[in-house]
Tab-separated table of N, CA and C in Angstrom:
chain	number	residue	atom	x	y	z
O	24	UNK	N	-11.973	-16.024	-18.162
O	24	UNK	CA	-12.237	-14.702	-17.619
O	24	UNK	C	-11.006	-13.826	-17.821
O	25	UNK	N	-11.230	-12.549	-18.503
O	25	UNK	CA	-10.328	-11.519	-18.977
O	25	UNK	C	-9.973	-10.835	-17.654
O	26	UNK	N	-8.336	-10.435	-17.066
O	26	UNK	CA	-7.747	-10.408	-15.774
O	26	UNK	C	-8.423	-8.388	-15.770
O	27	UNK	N	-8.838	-7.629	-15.362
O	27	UNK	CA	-9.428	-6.386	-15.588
O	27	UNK	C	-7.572	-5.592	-15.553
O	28	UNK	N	-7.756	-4.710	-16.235
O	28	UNK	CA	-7.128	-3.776	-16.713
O	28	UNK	C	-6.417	-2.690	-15.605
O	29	UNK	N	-4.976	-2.845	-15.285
O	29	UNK	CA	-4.344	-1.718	-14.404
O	29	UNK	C	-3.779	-0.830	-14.138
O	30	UNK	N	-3.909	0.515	-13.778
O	30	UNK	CA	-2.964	1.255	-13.966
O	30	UNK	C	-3.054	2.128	-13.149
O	31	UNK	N	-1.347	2.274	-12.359
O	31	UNK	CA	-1.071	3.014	-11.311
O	31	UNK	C	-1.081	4.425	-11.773
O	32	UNK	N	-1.339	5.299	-11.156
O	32	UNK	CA	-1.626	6.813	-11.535
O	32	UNK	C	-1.022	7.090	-10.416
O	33	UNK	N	-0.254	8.653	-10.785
O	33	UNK	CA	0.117	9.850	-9.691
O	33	UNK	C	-1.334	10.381	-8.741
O	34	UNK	N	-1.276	10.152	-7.804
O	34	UNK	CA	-2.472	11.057	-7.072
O	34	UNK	C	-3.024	12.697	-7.633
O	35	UNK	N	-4.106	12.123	-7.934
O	35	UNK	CA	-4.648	13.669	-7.985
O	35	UNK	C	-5.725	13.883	-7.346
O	36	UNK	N	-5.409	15.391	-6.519
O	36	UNK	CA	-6.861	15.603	-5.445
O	36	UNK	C	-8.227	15.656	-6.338
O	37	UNK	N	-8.468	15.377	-7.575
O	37	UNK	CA	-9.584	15.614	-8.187
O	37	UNK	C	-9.906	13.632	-7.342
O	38	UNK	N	-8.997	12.817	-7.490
O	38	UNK	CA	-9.559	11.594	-6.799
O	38	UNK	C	-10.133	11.295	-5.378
O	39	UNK	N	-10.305	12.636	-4.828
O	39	UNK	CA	-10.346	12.403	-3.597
O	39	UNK	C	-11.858	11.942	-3.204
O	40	UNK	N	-12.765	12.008	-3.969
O	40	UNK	CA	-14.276	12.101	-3.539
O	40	UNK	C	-14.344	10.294	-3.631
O	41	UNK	N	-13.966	9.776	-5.246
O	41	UNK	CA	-13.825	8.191	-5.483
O	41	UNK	C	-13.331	7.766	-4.479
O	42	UNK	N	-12.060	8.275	-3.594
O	42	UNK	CA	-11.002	7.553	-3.050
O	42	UNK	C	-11.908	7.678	-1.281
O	43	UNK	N	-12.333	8.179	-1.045
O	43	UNK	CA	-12.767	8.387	0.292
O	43	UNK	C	-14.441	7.538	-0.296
O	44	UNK	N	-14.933	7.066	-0.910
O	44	UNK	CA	-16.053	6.134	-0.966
O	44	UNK	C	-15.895	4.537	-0.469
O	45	UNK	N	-14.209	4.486	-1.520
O	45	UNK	CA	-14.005	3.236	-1.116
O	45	UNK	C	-13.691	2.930	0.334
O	46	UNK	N	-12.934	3.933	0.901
O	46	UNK	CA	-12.741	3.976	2.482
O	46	UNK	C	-13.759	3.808	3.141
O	47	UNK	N	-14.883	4.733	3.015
O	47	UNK	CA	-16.136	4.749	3.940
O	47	UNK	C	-17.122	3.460	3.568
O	48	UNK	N	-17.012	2.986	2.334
O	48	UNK	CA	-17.404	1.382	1.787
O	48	UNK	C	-17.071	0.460	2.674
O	49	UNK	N	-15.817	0.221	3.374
O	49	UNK	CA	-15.478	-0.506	4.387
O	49	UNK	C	-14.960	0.517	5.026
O	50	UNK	N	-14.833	1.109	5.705
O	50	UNK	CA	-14.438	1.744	6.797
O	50	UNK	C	-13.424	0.614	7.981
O	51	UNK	N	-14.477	-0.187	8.925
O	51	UNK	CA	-14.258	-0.938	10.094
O	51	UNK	C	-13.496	-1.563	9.456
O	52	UNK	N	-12.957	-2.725	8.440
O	52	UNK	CA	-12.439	-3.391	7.571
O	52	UNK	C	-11.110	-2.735	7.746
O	53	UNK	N	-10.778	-1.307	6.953
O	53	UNK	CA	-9.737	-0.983	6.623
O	53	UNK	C	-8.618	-0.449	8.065
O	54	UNK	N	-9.852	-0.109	8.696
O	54	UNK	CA	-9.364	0.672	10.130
O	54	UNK	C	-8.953	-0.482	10.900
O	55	UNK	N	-9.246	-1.321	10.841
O	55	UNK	CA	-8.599	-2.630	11.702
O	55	UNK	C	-7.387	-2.624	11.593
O	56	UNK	N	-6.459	-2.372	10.222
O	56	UNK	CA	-5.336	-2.882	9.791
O	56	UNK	C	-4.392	-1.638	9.613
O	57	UNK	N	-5.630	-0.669	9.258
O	57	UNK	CA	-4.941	1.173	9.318
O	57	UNK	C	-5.137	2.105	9.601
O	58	UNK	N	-4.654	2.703	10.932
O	58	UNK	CA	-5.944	3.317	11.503
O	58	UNK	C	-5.986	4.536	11.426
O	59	UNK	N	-5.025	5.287	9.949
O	59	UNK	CA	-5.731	6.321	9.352
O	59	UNK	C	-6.942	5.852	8.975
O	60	UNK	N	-7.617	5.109	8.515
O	60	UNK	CA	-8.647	4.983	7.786
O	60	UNK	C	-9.961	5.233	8.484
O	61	UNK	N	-9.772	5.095	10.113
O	61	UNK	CA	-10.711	6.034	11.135
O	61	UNK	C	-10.806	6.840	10.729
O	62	UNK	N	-9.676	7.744	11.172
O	62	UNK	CA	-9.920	9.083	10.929
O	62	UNK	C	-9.961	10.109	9.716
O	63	UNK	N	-10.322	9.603	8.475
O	63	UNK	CA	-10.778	10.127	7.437
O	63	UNK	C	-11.992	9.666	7.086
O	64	UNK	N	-12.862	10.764	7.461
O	64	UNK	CA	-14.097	10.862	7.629
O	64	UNK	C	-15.212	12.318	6.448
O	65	UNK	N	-14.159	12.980	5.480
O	65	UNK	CA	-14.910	12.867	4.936
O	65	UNK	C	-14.133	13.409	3.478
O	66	UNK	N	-14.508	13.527	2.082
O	66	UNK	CA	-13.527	13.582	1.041
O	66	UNK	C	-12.569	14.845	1.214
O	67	UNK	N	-13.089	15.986	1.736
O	67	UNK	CA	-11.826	16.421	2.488
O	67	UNK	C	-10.920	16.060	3.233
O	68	UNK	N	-11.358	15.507	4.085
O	68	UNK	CA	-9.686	14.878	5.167
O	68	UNK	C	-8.949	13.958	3.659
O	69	UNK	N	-9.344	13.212	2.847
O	69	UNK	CA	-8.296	12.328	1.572
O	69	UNK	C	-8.064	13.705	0.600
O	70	UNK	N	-8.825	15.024	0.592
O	70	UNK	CA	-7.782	15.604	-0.309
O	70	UNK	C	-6.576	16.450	0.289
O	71	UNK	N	-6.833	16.892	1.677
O	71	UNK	CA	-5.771	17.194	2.647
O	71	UNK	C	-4.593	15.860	2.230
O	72	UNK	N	-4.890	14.627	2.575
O	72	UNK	CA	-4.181	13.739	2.633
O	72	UNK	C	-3.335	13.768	1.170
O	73	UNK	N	-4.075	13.792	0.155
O	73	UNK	CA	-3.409	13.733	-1.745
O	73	UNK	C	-2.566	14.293	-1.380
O	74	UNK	N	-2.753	16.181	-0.900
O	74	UNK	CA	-1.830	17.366	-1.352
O	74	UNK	C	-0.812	16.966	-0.155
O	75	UNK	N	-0.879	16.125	1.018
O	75	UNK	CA	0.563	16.084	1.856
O	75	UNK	C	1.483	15.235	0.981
O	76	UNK	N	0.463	13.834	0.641
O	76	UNK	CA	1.552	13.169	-0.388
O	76	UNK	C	2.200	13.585	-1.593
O	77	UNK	N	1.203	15.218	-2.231
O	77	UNK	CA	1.941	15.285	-3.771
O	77	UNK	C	3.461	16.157	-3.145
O	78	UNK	N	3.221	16.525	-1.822
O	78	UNK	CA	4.323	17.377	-1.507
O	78	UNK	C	5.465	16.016	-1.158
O	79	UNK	N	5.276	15.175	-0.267
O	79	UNK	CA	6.275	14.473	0.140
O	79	UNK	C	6.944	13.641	-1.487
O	80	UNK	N	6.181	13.262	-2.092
O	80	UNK	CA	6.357	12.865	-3.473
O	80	UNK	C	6.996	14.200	-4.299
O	81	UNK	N	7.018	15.375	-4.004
O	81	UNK	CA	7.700	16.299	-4.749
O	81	UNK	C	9.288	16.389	-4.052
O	82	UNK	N	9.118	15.657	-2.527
O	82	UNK	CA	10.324	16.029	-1.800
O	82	UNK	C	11.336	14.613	-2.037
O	83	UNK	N	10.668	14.060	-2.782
O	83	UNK	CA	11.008	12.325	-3.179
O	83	UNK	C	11.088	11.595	-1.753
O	84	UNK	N	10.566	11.822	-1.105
O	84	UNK	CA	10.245	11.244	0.387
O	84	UNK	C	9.323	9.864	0.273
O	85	UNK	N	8.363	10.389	-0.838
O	85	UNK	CA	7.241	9.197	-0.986
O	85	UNK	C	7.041	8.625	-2.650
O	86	UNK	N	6.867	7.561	-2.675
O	86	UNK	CA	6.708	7.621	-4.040
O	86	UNK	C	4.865	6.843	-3.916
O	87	UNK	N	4.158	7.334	-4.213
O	87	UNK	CA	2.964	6.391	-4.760
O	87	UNK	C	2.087	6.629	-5.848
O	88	UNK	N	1.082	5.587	-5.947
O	88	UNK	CA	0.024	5.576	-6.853
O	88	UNK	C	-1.088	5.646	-6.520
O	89	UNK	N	-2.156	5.848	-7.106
O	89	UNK	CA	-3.512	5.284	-7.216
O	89	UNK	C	-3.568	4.180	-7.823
O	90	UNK	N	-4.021	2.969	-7.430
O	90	UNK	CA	-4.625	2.025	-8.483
O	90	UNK	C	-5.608	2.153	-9.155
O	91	UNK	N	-5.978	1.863	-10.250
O	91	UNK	CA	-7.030	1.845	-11.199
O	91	UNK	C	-7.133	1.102	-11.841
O	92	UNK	N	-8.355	0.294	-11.746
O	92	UNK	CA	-8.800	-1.060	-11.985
O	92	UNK	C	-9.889	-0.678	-13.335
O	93	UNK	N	-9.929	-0.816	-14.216
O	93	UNK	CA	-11.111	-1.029	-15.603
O	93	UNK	C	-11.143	0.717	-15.379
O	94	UNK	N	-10.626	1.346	-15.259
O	94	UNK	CA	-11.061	2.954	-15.482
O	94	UNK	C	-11.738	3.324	-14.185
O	95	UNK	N	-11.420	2.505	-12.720
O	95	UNK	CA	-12.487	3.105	-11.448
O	95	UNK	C	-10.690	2.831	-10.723
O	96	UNK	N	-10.466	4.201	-9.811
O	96	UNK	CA	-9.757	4.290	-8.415
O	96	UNK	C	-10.395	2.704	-7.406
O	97	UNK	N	-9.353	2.299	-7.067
O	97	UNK	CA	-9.581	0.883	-6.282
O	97	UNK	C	-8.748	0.876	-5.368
O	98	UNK	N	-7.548	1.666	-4.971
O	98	UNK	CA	-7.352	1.723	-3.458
O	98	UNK	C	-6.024	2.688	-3.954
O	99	UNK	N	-4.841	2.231	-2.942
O	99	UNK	CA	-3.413	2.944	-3.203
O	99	UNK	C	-2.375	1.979	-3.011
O	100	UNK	N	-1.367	2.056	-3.283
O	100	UNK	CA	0.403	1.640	-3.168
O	100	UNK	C	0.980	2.366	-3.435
O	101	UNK	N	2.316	2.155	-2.857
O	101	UNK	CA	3.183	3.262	-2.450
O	101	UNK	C	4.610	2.952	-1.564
O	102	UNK	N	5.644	3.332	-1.844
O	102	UNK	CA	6.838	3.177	-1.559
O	102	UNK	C	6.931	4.627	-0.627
O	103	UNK	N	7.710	3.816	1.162
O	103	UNK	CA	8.352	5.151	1.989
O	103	UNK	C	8.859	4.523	2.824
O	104	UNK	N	9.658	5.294	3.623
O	104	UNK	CA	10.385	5.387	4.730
O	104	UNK	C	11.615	4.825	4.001
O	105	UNK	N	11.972	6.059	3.191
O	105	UNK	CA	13.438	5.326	2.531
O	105	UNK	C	14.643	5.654	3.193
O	106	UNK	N	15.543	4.565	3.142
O	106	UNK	CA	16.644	4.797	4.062
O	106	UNK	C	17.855	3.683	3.481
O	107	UNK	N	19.229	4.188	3.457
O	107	UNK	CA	19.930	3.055	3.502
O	107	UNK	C	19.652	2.147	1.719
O	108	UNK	N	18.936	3.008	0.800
O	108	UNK	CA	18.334	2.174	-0.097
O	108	UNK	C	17.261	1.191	-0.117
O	109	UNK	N	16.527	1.350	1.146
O	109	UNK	CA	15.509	0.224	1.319
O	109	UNK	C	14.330	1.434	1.194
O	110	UNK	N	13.135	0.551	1.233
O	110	UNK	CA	11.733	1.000	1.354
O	110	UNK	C	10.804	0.287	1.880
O	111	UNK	N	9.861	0.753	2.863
O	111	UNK	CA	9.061	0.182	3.012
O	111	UNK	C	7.706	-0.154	2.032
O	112	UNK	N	7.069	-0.862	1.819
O	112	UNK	CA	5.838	-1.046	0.380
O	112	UNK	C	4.447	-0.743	1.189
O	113	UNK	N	3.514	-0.156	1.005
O	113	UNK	CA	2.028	0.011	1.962
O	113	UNK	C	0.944	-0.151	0.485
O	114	UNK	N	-0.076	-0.655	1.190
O	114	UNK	CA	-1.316	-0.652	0.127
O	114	UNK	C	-2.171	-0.930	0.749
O	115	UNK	N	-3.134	-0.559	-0.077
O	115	UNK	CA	-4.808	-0.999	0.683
O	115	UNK	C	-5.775	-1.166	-0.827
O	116	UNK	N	-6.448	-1.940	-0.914
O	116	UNK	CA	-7.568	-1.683	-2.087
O	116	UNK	C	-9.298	-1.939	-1.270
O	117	UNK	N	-9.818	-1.428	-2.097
O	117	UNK	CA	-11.209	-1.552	-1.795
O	117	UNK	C	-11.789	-2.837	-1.743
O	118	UNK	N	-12.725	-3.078	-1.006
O	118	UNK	CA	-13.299	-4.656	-0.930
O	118	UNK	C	-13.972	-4.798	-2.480
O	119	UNK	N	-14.191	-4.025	-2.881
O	119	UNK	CA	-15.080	-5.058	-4.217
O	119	UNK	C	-13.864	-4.809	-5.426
O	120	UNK	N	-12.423	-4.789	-5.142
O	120	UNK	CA	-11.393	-4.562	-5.691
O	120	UNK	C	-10.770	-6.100	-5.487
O	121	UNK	N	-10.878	-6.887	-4.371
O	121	UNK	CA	-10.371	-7.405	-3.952
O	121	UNK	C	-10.155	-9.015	-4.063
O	122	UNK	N	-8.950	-10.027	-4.142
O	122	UNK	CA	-9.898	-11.699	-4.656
O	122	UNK	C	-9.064	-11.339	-5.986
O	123	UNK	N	-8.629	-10.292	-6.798
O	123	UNK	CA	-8.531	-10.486	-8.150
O	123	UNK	C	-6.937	-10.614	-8.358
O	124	UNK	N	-6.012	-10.576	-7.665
O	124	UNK	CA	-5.109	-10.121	-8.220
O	124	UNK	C	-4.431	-8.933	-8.542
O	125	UNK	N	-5.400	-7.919	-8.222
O	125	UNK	CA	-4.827	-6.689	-8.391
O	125	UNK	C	-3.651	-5.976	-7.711
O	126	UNK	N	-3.054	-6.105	-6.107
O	126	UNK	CA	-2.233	-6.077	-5.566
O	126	UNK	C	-1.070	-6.773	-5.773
O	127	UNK	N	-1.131	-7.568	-6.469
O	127	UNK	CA	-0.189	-8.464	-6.529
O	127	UNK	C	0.470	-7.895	-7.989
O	128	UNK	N	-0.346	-7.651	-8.928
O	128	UNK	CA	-0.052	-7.287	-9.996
O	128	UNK	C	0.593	-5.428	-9.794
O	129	UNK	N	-0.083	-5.155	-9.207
O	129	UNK	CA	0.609	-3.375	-8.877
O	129	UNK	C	1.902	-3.761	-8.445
O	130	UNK	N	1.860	-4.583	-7.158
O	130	UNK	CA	3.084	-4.668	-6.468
O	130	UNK	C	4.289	-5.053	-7.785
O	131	UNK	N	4.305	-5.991	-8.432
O	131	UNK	CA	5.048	-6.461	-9.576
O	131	UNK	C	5.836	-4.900	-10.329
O	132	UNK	N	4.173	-4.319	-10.380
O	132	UNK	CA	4.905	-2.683	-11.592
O	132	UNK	C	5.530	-1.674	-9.914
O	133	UNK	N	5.616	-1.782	-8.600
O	133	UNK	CA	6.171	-1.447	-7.950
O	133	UNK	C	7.789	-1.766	-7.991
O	134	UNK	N	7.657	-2.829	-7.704
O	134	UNK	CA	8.995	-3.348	-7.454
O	134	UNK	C	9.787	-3.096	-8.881
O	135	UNK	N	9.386	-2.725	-9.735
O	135	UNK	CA	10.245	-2.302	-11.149
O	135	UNK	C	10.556	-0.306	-10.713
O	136	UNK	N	9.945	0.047	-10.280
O	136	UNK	CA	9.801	1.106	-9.741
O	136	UNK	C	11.109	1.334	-8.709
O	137	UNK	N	11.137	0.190	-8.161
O	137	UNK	CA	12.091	0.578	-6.698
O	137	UNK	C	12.876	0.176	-6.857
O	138	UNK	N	13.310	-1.125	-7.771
O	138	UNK	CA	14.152	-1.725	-8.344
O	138	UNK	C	15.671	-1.024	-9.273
O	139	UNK	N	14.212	-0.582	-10.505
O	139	UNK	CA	15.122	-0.893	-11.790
O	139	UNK	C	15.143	0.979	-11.348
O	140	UNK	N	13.939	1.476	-11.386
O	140	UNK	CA	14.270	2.978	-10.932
O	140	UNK	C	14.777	3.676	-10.084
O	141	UNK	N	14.250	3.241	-8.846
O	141	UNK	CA	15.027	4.293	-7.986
O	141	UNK	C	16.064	3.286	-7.055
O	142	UNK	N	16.886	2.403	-7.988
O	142	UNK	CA	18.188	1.341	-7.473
O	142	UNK	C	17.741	1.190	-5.935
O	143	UNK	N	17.197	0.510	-5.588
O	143	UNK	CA	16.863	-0.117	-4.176
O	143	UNK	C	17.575	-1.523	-3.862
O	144	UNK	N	17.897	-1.421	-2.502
O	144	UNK	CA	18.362	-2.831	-2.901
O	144	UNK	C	17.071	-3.542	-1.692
O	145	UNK	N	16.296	-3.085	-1.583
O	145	UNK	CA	16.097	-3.659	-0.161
O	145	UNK	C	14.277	-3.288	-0.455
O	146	UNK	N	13.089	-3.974	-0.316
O	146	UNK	CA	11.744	-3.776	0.093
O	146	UNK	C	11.653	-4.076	1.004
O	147	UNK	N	10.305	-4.015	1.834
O	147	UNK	CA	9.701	-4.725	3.158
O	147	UNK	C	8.506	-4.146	3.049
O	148	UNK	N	7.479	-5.090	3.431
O	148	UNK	CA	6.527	-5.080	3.426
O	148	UNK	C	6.136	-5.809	5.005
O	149	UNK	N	5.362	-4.605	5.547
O	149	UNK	CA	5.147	-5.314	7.306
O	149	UNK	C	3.302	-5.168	7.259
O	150	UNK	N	3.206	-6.546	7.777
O	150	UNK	CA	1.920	-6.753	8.081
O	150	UNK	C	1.567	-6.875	9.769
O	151	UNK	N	0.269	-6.939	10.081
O	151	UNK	CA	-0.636	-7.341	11.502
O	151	UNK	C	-0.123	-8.541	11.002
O	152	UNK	N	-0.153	-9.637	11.948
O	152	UNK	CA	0.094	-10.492	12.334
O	152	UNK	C	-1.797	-11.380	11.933
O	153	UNK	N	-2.454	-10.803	12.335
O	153	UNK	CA	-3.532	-11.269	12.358
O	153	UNK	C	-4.202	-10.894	10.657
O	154	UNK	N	-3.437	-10.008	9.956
O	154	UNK	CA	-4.189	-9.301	8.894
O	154	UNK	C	-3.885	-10.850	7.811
O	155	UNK	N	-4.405	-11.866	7.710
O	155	UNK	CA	-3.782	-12.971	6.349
O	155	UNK	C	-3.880	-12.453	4.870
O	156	UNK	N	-4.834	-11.884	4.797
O	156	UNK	CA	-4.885	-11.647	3.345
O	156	UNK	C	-3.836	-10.213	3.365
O	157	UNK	N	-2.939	-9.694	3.839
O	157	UNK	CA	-1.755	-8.993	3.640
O	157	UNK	C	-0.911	-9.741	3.517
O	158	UNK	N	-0.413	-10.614	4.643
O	158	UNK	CA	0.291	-11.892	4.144
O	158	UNK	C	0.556	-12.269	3.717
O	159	UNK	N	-0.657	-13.039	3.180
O	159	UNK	CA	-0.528	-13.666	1.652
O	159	UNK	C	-0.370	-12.860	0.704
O	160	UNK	N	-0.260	-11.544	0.304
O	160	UNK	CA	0.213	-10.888	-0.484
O	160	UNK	C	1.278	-11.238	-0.502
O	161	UNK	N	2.316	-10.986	0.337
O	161	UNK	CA	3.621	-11.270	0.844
O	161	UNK	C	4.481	-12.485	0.198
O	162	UNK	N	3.539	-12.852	1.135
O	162	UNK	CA	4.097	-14.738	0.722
O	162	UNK	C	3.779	-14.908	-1.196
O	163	UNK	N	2.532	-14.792	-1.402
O	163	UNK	CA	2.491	-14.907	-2.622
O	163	UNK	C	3.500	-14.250	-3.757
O	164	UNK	N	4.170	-13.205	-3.508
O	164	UNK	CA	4.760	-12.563	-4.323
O	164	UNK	C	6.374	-12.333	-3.965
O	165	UNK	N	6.531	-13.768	-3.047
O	165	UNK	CA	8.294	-14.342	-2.614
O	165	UNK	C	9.001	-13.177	-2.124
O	166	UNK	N	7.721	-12.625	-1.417
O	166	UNK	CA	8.656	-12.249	-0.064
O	166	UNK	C	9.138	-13.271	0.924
O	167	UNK	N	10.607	-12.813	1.730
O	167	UNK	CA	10.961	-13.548	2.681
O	167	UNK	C	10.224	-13.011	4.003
O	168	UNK	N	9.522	-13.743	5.013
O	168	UNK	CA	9.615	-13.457	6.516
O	168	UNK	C	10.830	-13.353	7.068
O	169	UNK	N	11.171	-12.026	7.518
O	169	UNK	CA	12.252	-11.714	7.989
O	169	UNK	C	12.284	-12.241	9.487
O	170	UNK	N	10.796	-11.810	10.128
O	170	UNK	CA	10.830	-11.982	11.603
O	170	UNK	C	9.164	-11.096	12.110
O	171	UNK	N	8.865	-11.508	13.105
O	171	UNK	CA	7.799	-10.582	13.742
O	171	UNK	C	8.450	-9.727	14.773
O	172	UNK	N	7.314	-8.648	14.574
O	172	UNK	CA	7.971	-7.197	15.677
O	172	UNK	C	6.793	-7.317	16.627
O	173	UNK	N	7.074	-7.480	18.092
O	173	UNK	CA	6.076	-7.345	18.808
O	173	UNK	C	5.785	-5.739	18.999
O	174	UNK	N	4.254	-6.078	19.296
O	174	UNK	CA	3.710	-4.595	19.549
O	174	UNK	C	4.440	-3.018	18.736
O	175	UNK	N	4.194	-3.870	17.286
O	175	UNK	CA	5.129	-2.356	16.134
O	175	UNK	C	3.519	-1.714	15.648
O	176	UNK	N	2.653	-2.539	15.483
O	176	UNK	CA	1.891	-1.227	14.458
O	176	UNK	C	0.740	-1.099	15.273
O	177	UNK	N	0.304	0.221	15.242
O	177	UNK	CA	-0.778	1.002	15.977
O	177	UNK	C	-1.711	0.712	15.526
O	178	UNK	N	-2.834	0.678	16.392
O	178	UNK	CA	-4.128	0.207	15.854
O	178	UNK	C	-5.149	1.246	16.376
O	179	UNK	N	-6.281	1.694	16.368
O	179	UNK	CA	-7.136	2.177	17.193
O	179	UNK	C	-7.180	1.852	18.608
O	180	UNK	N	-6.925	0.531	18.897
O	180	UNK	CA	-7.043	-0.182	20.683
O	180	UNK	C	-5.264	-0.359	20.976
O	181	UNK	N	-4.447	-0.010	20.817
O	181	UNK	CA	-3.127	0.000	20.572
O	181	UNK	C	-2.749	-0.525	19.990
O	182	UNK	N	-1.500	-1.333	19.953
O	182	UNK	CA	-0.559	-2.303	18.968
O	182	UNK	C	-1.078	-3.672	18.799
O	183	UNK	N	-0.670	-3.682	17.847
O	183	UNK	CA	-0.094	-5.066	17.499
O	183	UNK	C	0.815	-5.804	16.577
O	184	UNK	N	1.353	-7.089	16.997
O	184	UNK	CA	2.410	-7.487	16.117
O	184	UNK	C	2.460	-7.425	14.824
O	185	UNK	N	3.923	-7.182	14.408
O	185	UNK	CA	4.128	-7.316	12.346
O	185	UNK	C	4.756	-8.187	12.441
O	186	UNK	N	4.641	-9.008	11.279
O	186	UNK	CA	5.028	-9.703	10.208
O	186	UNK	C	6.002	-8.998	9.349
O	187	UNK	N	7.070	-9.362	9.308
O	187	UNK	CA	8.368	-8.633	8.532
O	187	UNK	C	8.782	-9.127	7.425
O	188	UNK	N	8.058	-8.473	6.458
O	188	UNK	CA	8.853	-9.367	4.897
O	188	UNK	C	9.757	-8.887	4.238
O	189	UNK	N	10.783	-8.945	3.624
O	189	UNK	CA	11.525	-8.622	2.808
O	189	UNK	C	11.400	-9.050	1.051
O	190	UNK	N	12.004	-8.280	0.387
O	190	UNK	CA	12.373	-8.793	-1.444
O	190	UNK	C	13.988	-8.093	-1.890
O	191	UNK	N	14.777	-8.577	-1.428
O	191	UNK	CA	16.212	-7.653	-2.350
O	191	UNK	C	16.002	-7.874	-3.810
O	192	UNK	N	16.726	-6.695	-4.267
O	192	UNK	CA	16.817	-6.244	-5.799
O	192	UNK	C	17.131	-7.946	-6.669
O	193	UNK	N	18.466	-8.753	-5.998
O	193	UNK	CA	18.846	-9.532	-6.525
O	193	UNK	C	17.848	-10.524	-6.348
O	194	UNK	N	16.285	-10.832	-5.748
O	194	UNK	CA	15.799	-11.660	-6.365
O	194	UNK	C	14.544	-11.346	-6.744
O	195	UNK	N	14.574	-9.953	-7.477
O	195	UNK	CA	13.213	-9.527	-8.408
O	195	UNK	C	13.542	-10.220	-9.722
């Protein structure tokens, strides 16, 4: 079986109609783990959302992508909260995106991104505690567990714990 074809793209609000299908495709799914994903409810609220990111991405505040899987939008990644040379890593893909490898493989053309481009010395990637298949992103792609944060990420019903991973430059 041929691995399908990837490529991170700059956001463009023309994606916003694709990109808010896959959201509302799973909705409850995504909102468990992000709970913007409630409250974008319809392809307007994701092209509001594009044009905040093409601005924070113009202010180099944010760096992200679209993924694109065989020529179809399949979720996002994205590098922020830069500080100190570190970044935090965020993603989400669509459920029938999902199982393949595709995150794992973006994350790879990320970390060349944060790495070799914008000299980082430092990633992290924070998960739910309960979310495994974020995790295992994690783990799979030699991140270290740094530590869990009680009650760090917001949920719709309040917090709950992260999972703290790290990757320094010196072992991409």
């Amino acid at each position: 079986m041929t691995q399908p074809k990837i490529d991170l793209r700059s956001p463009n609000v023309a994606d916003a109609p694709a990109l808010f299908a896959l959201i509302q495709q799973d909705q409850a799914t995504l909102a468990r783990w992000l709970p913007w994903a409630a409250t974008t409810h319809s392809a307007a609220d994701e092209r509001i959302f594009l044009r905040y990111c093409q601005g924070r991405i113009a202010d180099k505040q944010l760096w992200l992508a679209v993924i694109w899987v065989d020529q179809q939008p399949a979720g996002m990644i994205d590098l922020h909260n830069f500080q100190d040379r570190h970044a935090d890593v965020g993603y989400w893909l669509g459920r029938d995106f999902r199982g393949q490898g595709v995150i794992s493989r973006s994350l790879a053309e990320v970390e060349a991104v944060g790495f070799d481009q914008l000299n980082l010395v430092k990633l992290e990637i924070l998960a739910a505690t309960a979310n495994h298949a974020s995790r295992q992103v994690a783990e799979r792609n030699h991140y270290q567990l740094d530590g869990i944060l009680r009650q760090h990420i917001p949920t719709t019903t309040g917090f709950t714990d992260a999972a703290v991973y790290s990757k320094l430059a010196t072992e991409h």
